[in-house]
């Protein structure tokens, strides 16, 4: 029997999975992301966790045909990461480094692209010709798949809508140094920034804000409405470029459900051509 | 010898060309677009013009292997046009209709997509992996090619950036019925609208405005600057979605040259991530 490893390197945790041919998950584990020393321990930590995981399943590491690794940053030329601020990485040939320490074929792609591709193969976009996935969490990322192919872009930055400028008059600076980025209005961070500006410490975090909105709290709903409007505007731009069959909204905030999704749909219909 | 016909159906004129295998143009002609009777004469007019053109070159119509036809509207399912306001067409199976009257294989695509593909094969984007073409004329259209394939989109509306909303607070209505569309600020029509609002009848048309700008006219330059800023913002959104190797700016206004291109580049660098 041959297996494949899937590894998702996040800013907080690294998730590992072992898959049978055909895509069935047979084992998984998670380790914290050690970002010290510019994220240099990540490589050995993953090797250790992967060996432990295959061992626990009675699988020989040599039965692993390869590993697919998702990283939270731009990937170019088949495996070179162009700086992952969330991991401390600068420019690293992640593919070469992992192939060296793991001794198997490795493919490295952007995490949102991996998520989009997964949704097309096995998830919410199964059977569709094209899909645009948006991940709404601490930040906003995206992945675009057209006819079974991930659109990566010349700088590995395709479908990266988090820092499009939707408000050139914004006075607050984004983490990226620019002003008026989409993330500033509809990521978890952006939503809490708006909530704090208006209602100080009334809402502890985005989950509490969305829960209040579900209970009909008008203050919470006004913030959610503005966030939804911003995201819908961003999606309408992505639709103008790629005209995908479906959008998929993932990431932590997608758990909010209809209280967030309904106004996104409403504004999207207004904005889109 | 085998030949192919290329036909560009525009709102004002229909251009026809006969090409050798390999893409060399050997003859061309142009006829006015007869939009009467909901554009119904266009089909027979093209047949007549095509027969005349091949005859003038001593080519038998049977030597034509097929025709590629560009139309100013969305094309879905390999040849169904979903309404071309500029031609008077509603929903028509243009491919089937032309194959019937011409007796040869016909491919129908959106004109800006055809232009983008042409630039990738033979023009400004030759050798690039992906290209986003923007046509700036009476309206604004676009075409996106990734790895030698045109991205058409589920509604045939990919790369159609003319009606993205860049100013939700706009009071003037666009021809599409919405407000704040990109076209309202940087198409020839949009630029003249802004010039008229500010300087009444001082500039006769977009050409005169750009010429005045080239001569250093500050009023003209302020309008050009605003148009360039709007277009650059739109391009930055398209870059966030598709991250193409190159943008190509075509259409009538591209003839303005650096007086338009320089501020577009300046603002694009500001806006893009």
XYZ file of C-alpha atoms in Angstrom:
546
model
C 0.000 0.000 0.000
C 1.216 3.499 -0.909
C 0.398 6.618 1.065
C 0.789 10.364 0.765
C 1.324 12.997 3.437
C -0.556 16.276 3.566
C 0.894 19.021 5.736
C -0.669 22.397 6.460
C 1.759 24.873 7.997
C -0.205 27.570 9.815
C 0.897 30.493 11.944
C -0.353 28.789 15.122
C -0.374 25.056 14.371
C 0.983 22.587 11.833
C -1.481 19.884 10.823
C -0.345 16.588 9.348
C -2.373 13.893 7.640
C -1.659 10.533 6.014
C -3.813 9.668 3.019
C -4.464 6.505 1.083
C -4.432 6.641 -2.705
C -7.785 8.132 -3.662
C -7.635 10.700 -0.901
C -8.952 8.911 2.184
C -7.496 10.318 5.417
C -6.262 7.520 7.675
C -4.378 9.399 10.411
C -3.773 12.964 11.511
C -1.925 14.977 14.119
C -1.138 18.555 14.998
C 1.886 20.307 16.513
C 2.357 23.941 17.548
C 4.245 26.145 15.103
C 7.646 27.065 16.517
C 8.367 30.440 14.978
C 11.619 31.042 16.886
C 14.882 31.436 14.927
C 12.922 32.758 11.934
C 10.867 29.592 11.806
C 13.943 27.452 11.210
C 12.809 24.643 13.564
C 9.668 24.085 11.510
C 11.478 21.743 9.122
C 12.829 19.318 11.732
C 9.640 19.538 13.794
C 7.616 18.403 10.794
C 10.017 15.537 10.070
C 9.722 14.332 13.676
C 5.920 14.662 13.737
C 5.572 12.897 10.387
C 7.746 9.940 11.455
C 5.765 9.668 14.688
C 2.468 9.736 12.794
C 3.348 7.030 10.255
C 4.818 4.884 13.026
C 1.615 5.124 15.064
C -0.242 3.725 12.046
C 2.242 0.911 11.484
C 3.233 2.440 8.159
C 6.823 2.430 6.982
C 8.053 5.914 5.999
C 9.182 4.368 2.692
C 5.539 3.673 1.874
C 5.025 7.432 1.631
C 5.110 8.372 -2.035
C 5.422 12.062 -1.304
C 4.160 15.019 0.660
C 1.990 17.985 -0.255
C 2.700 21.020 1.869
C 0.556 24.144 2.187
C 2.208 27.340 3.383
C 0.677 30.693 4.361
C 2.493 32.755 1.742
C 3.279 33.136 -1.934
C 4.980 30.227 -3.643
C 6.819 30.675 -6.927
C 8.725 28.427 -9.320
C 7.308 25.249 -7.904
C 8.455 25.593 -4.322
C 10.237 28.812 -3.438
C 8.462 30.723 -0.697
C 8.753 34.445 -1.036
C 8.542 35.375 2.635
C 5.943 34.122 5.123
C 5.590 36.837 7.786
C 3.438 34.527 9.911
C 6.223 31.920 10.112
C 9.235 34.213 10.213
C 10.449 32.852 6.879
C 12.269 34.974 4.340
C 12.916 33.622 0.840
C 13.418 29.858 1.194
C 13.355 26.973 -1.287
C 10.880 25.053 0.845
C 10.494 22.223 -1.660
C 14.237 21.515 -1.836
C 14.666 21.757 1.927
C 11.832 19.318 2.671
C 12.877 16.900 -0.083
C 16.319 16.904 1.477
C 15.214 16.154 5.047
C 12.238 13.900 4.219
C 13.851 11.996 1.342
C 10.679 11.992 -0.762
C 9.039 14.077 -3.455
C 7.474 17.229 -2.039
C 5.072 19.723 -3.575
C 4.622 23.099 -1.953
C 1.694 25.407 -2.606
C -0.037 28.334 -0.993
C -2.437 27.162 1.720
C -5.506 28.909 0.302
C -4.740 27.461 -3.135
C -4.511 24.024 -1.528
C -7.835 24.623 0.223
C -9.470 25.722 -3.033
C -8.154 22.673 -4.861
C -9.338 20.404 -2.058
C -12.831 21.899 -2.219
C -12.925 21.299 -5.983
C -11.748 17.686 -5.664
C -13.627 16.610 -2.550
C -15.653 19.434 -1.048
C -18.074 22.274 -1.584
C -17.022 22.904 -5.196
C -16.955 19.268 -6.327
C -18.094 18.966 -9.922
C -17.667 22.633 -10.734
C -15.532 23.862 -13.585
C -13.995 26.702 -11.610
C -14.023 27.879 -8.019
C -12.779 30.862 -6.076
C -12.122 30.158 -2.420
C -11.860 32.964 0.098
C -10.492 32.237 3.561
C -11.732 34.717 6.127
C -9.806 34.444 9.376
C -7.148 36.565 11.069
C -6.380 37.733 7.558
C -8.032 37.161 4.202
C -6.583 34.773 1.636
C -7.814 33.177 -1.500
C -7.341 30.418 -4.034
C -8.557 30.108 -7.609
C -9.017 26.871 -9.523
C -10.002 26.868 -13.189
C -10.549 23.584 -15.011
C -8.749 21.481 -12.387
C -5.750 23.785 -12.387
C -4.698 26.143 -9.627
C -4.086 29.665 -10.914
C -0.924 30.635 -9.086
C 0.076 33.838 -10.838
C 3.466 35.176 -11.808
C 4.282 36.231 -8.216
C 2.295 33.383 -6.637
C -0.216 36.057 -5.677
C -3.309 35.132 -7.679
C -6.578 35.180 -5.711
C -4.898 37.169 -2.932
C -7.627 39.696 -2.335
C -6.752 40.608 1.274
C -4.853 43.727 0.353
C -6.849 45.186 -2.500
C -7.582 48.824 -1.764
C -11.298 49.388 -1.265
C -11.005 52.723 0.529
C -8.179 55.028 -0.601
C -9.317 57.612 2.001
C -8.755 55.310 5.008
C -6.661 56.953 7.748
C -5.757 53.738 9.640
C -2.739 51.823 8.353
C -2.989 48.121 7.466
C -0.352 45.636 8.710
C 1.009 45.716 5.156
C 1.737 49.439 5.424
C -0.946 50.524 2.971
C -4.352 51.998 3.786
C -7.866 50.845 2.982
C -7.101 47.137 2.402
C -10.042 44.726 2.301
C -8.626 42.912 5.364
C -9.054 46.077 7.403
C -12.829 45.710 7.126
C -13.734 42.049 6.988
C -11.037 39.835 8.495
C -11.512 38.867 12.160
C -8.939 41.521 13.021
C -10.639 44.108 10.822
C -14.098 43.396 12.191
C -12.878 43.730 15.786
C -11.083 46.967 14.882
C -14.362 48.418 13.589
C -16.283 47.088 16.606
C -13.769 48.633 19.021
C -13.853 51.991 17.236
C -17.620 52.130 17.639
C -18.415 50.182 20.786
C -15.112 50.055 22.705
C -14.775 46.746 24.592
C -18.352 45.630 24.298
C -17.474 42.595 22.176
C -14.627 40.374 23.360
C -13.836 38.776 20.010
C -15.314 38.108 16.578
C -17.146 35.008 17.798
C -18.896 36.997 20.535
C -19.751 39.703 18.027
C -21.304 37.222 15.599
C -23.166 35.482 18.438
C -24.578 38.859 19.519
C -25.593 39.477 15.909
C -27.398 36.134 15.795
C -29.346 37.234 18.897
C -30.407 40.388 17.083
C -28.004 42.870 18.708
C -28.257 45.886 16.380
C -24.778 47.200 17.185
C -23.225 43.873 16.331
C -25.349 43.637 13.197
C -24.235 47.066 12.000
C -20.569 45.980 12.192
C -21.328 42.641 10.514
C -23.220 44.499 7.781
C -20.258 46.744 7.030
C -17.865 43.791 7.010
C -20.176 41.819 4.705
C -20.479 44.784 2.371
C -16.688 45.105 2.120
C -16.228 41.395 1.463
C -19.011 41.380 -1.134
C -17.349 44.293 -2.932
C -14.078 42.362 -2.976
C -15.819 39.241 -4.286
C -17.481 41.275 -7.039
C -14.025 42.359 -8.228
C -12.814 38.770 -8.215
C -15.923 37.785 -10.193
C -15.157 40.493 -12.770
C -11.711 38.989 -13.271
C -12.350 35.254 -13.117
C -16.137 34.780 -13.366
C -15.943 31.521 -11.381
C -18.743 28.963 -11.155
C -18.766 29.280 -7.363
C -17.286 31.174 -4.482
C -16.464 29.170 -1.368
C -16.073 31.022 1.900
C -13.846 29.261 4.408
C -11.627 30.195 7.330
C -12.620 30.792 10.949
C -15.283 33.428 10.309
C -17.204 31.178 7.922
C -18.386 29.370 11.066
C -20.592 32.410 11.750
C -22.971 31.061 9.115
C -25.982 32.897 7.740
C -25.670 35.975 9.949
C -22.545 36.777 7.915
C -23.392 34.948 4.669
C -26.827 36.519 4.091
C -25.626 40.150 3.971
C -22.586 39.066 1.893
C -24.980 37.559 -0.679
C -27.239 40.622 -0.597
C -24.438 43.096 -1.241
C -22.730 40.805 -3.760
C -25.876 40.823 -5.915
C -25.902 44.613 -5.732
C -22.277 45.018 -6.732
C -21.708 42.295 -9.303
C -22.329 43.003 -12.991
C -3.380 25.842 -49.725
C -5.750 26.112 -46.768
C -6.906 29.391 -45.282
C -8.823 30.651 -42.272
C -11.099 33.654 -41.903
C -10.962 36.034 -38.950
C -13.964 38.280 -38.432
C -14.293 41.042 -35.841
C -17.852 42.246 -35.377
C -17.801 45.724 -33.857
C -20.574 48.184 -33.088
C -19.513 50.453 -35.967
C -17.657 48.240 -38.421
C -17.103 44.565 -39.205
C -13.525 43.684 -40.141
C -12.687 40.576 -42.130
C -9.333 38.968 -42.765
C -8.056 35.893 -44.600
C -5.095 34.149 -43.029
C -2.650 31.531 -44.219
C -1.828 28.637 -41.914
C 0.645 30.039 -39.406
C -1.291 33.253 -39.034
C -0.118 35.451 -41.918
C -2.785 37.942 -43.035
C -3.170 37.920 -46.819
C -6.289 40.035 -47.381
C -8.663 42.184 -45.383
C -11.764 44.281 -45.755
C -14.255 46.198 -43.679
C -17.998 46.794 -43.902
C -20.277 48.985 -41.799
C -22.300 47.224 -39.097
C -25.983 47.205 -40.029
C -27.728 47.188 -36.667
C -31.260 47.490 -38.073
C -33.771 44.678 -37.424
C -31.952 43.794 -34.177
C -28.737 43.201 -36.085
C -30.281 40.451 -38.146
C -28.635 41.532 -41.431
C -25.179 41.102 -39.926
C -25.108 37.393 -40.787
C -25.837 37.746 -44.524
C -23.698 40.879 -44.781
C -20.720 38.942 -43.445
C -21.320 36.044 -45.828
C -21.418 38.431 -48.773
C -18.310 40.336 -47.652
C -16.406 37.108 -47.008
C -17.234 35.657 -50.450
C -16.199 38.949 -52.057
C -12.920 38.971 -50.134
C -11.869 35.401 -50.966
C -12.855 35.938 -54.597
C -10.706 39.082 -54.830
C -7.734 36.952 -53.756
C -8.484 34.147 -56.211
C -9.219 31.808 -53.306
C -12.037 29.266 -53.510
C -14.405 29.500 -50.514
C -13.873 25.735 -50.079
C -10.232 26.424 -49.269
C -11.391 28.142 -46.064
C -11.005 25.648 -43.232
C -13.074 27.720 -40.856
C -13.781 31.109 -39.382
C -12.995 32.669 -36.009
C -15.477 35.347 -35.053
C -15.081 37.940 -32.298
C -18.229 39.545 -30.883
C -18.636 42.474 -28.465
C -20.473 40.535 -25.778
C -20.436 37.485 -23.542
C -20.196 34.100 -25.236
C -21.187 30.938 -23.420
C -21.237 27.235 -24.240
C -18.940 27.574 -27.206
C -20.967 29.992 -29.285
C -24.138 31.314 -27.715
C -24.130 35.078 -27.392
C -25.943 36.310 -24.355
C -27.075 39.670 -25.705
C -24.883 42.221 -27.507
C -26.423 45.633 -26.842
C -24.059 47.243 -29.360
C -25.363 45.013 -32.184
C -29.005 44.756 -31.178
C -28.626 41.020 -30.583
C -30.523 39.159 -27.899
C -29.638 35.556 -27.090
C -28.475 33.933 -30.324
C -26.531 30.761 -31.121
C -24.074 32.672 -33.279
C -21.870 29.657 -33.938
C -24.742 27.543 -35.264
C -26.126 30.376 -37.371
C -22.787 31.147 -39.033
C -21.949 27.476 -39.567
C -25.280 27.145 -41.302
C -24.880 30.076 -43.694
C -21.112 29.785 -44.253
C -20.948 25.986 -44.443
C -17.727 25.778 -42.477
C -16.563 25.321 -38.896
C -16.960 28.499 -36.899
C -15.623 29.483 -33.477
C -17.125 32.435 -31.685
C -15.459 34.258 -28.820
C -15.669 37.568 -27.042
C -13.725 40.254 -28.942
C -11.516 41.293 -26.016
C -10.696 37.626 -25.349
C -9.751 37.279 -29.016
C -7.575 40.374 -28.754
C -5.874 39.052 -25.617
C -5.214 35.701 -27.275
C -3.861 37.420 -30.371
C -1.467 39.498 -28.275
C -0.208 36.347 -26.543
C 0.296 34.470 -29.833
C 1.655 37.261 -32.021
C 1.766 40.580 -30.192
C 2.730 42.497 -27.085
C 2.428 39.479 -24.761
C 4.254 36.975 -26.956
C 6.238 34.535 -24.839
C 4.439 35.339 -21.610
C 2.728 32.716 -19.507
C -0.331 34.826 -18.797
C -1.683 38.159 -19.961
C -4.567 40.422 -19.040
C -5.717 42.674 -21.858
C -7.794 45.754 -21.183
C -9.480 47.525 -24.072
C -10.133 51.166 -23.328
C -12.467 52.721 -25.884
C -16.098 53.791 -25.839
C -16.433 51.224 -23.071
C -13.941 49.095 -21.201
C -13.519 45.413 -21.936
C -10.973 42.796 -21.089
C -9.555 39.394 -21.883
C -7.506 37.028 -19.769
C -5.203 34.307 -21.082
C -3.462 31.884 -18.721
C -1.079 29.259 -20.108
C -2.346 29.577 -23.686
C -5.959 29.261 -22.615
C -8.577 31.974 -22.624
C -10.362 32.253 -19.290
C -13.979 32.700 -20.344
C -15.829 32.302 -17.069
C -19.123 30.629 -16.297
C -21.155 33.536 -17.737
C -18.569 34.403 -20.396
C -17.815 37.438 -18.258
C -14.246 36.833 -17.072
C -11.930 39.843 -17.379
C -14.919 42.129 -17.835
C -13.852 44.934 -15.551
C -15.886 47.761 -17.123
C -18.686 47.561 -14.618
C -16.919 46.875 -11.348
C -18.088 49.366 -8.757
C -15.251 51.657 -7.707
C -17.422 54.387 -6.207
C -20.612 53.263 -4.435
C -21.409 56.930 -3.642
C -21.599 58.014 -7.308
C -24.794 59.958 -8.121
C -24.606 59.613 -11.928
C -26.041 56.429 -13.418
C -23.967 54.210 -15.730
C -25.428 52.931 -19.033
C -25.795 49.579 -17.246
C -28.134 51.096 -14.667
C -25.712 50.855 -11.753
C -23.619 53.645 -10.249
C -19.887 54.078 -9.842
C -18.758 51.669 -12.582
C -15.126 51.830 -13.699
C -16.282 52.776 -17.226
C -17.815 55.956 -15.838
C -14.321 57.269 -15.058
C -11.871 55.953 -17.615
C -13.583 54.959 -20.856
C -13.633 57.604 -23.615
C -17.249 58.288 -22.648
C -16.403 58.476 -18.964
C -13.435 60.762 -19.478
C -15.515 63.178 -21.574
C -18.272 63.084 -18.952
C -15.781 64.173 -16.297
C -14.257 66.805 -18.601
C -17.702 68.251 -19.385
C -18.684 68.365 -15.721
C -15.616 70.413 -14.939
C -14.834 72.382 -18.088
C -18.083 72.324 -20.088
C -17.347 72.209 -23.834
C -13.676 73.082 -23.660
C -12.587 69.709 -25.046
C -14.347 68.381 -28.128
C -13.490 64.720 -27.648
C -11.087 62.402 -25.833
C -8.437 62.813 -28.533
C -8.470 66.597 -28.138
C -8.319 66.213 -24.362
C -5.294 63.918 -24.522
C -3.610 66.203 -27.070
C -4.156 69.147 -24.718
C -2.683 67.051 -21.907
C 0.396 66.302 -24.024
C 0.831 70.078 -24.492
C 0.800 70.518 -20.722
C -2.780 71.807 -20.296
C -3.336 71.457 -16.540
C -7.114 71.104 -16.815
C -6.774 68.260 -19.294
C -4.068 66.653 -17.165
C -6.272 66.724 -14.065
C -9.004 64.778 -15.897
C -6.458 62.336 -17.355
C -4.983 61.881 -13.880
C -8.348 60.954 -12.411
C -9.100 58.570 -15.277
C -5.676 56.948 -14.935
C -6.154 56.563 -11.187
C -9.517 54.820 -11.703
C -8.101 52.465 -14.343
C -5.067 51.673 -12.174
C -7.358 50.815 -9.272
C -9.313 48.465 -11.537
C -6.103 46.848 -12.798
C -4.909 46.348 -9.219
C -8.081 44.353 -8.532
C -7.541 42.246 -11.632
C -3.936 41.654 -10.498
C -5.184 40.493 -7.085
C -7.375 37.916 -8.803
C -5.194 36.668 -11.661
C -1.649 37.964 -10.958
C -0.850 37.976 -14.699
C 2.654 38.287 -16.154
C 1.612 41.382 -18.105
C -1.193 43.805 -18.636
C -1.783 44.985 -22.185
C -3.722 48.172 -22.721
C -5.472 48.370 -26.081
C -8.501 50.063 -27.566
C -8.799 53.581 -28.946
C -7.511 55.432 -25.894
C -4.281 53.433 -25.805
C -3.217 55.630 -28.750
C -2.838 58.478 -26.245
C 0.460 56.902 -25.202
C 2.572 57.973 -22.234
C 0.401 60.910 -21.190
C -2.158 58.260 -20.132
C 0.170 55.316 -19.490
C 2.567 57.097 -17.102
C -0.050 58.063 -14.489
C -1.688 54.607 -14.865
C 1.668 53.005 -13.986
C 2.254 55.424 -11.105
C -1.128 54.757 -9.476
C -0.968 51.031 -10.215
C 2.259 50.762 -8.199
C 0.542 52.576 -5.343
C -2.520 50.357 -5.328
C -1.169 46.920 -6.109
C -0.062 44.628 -3.268
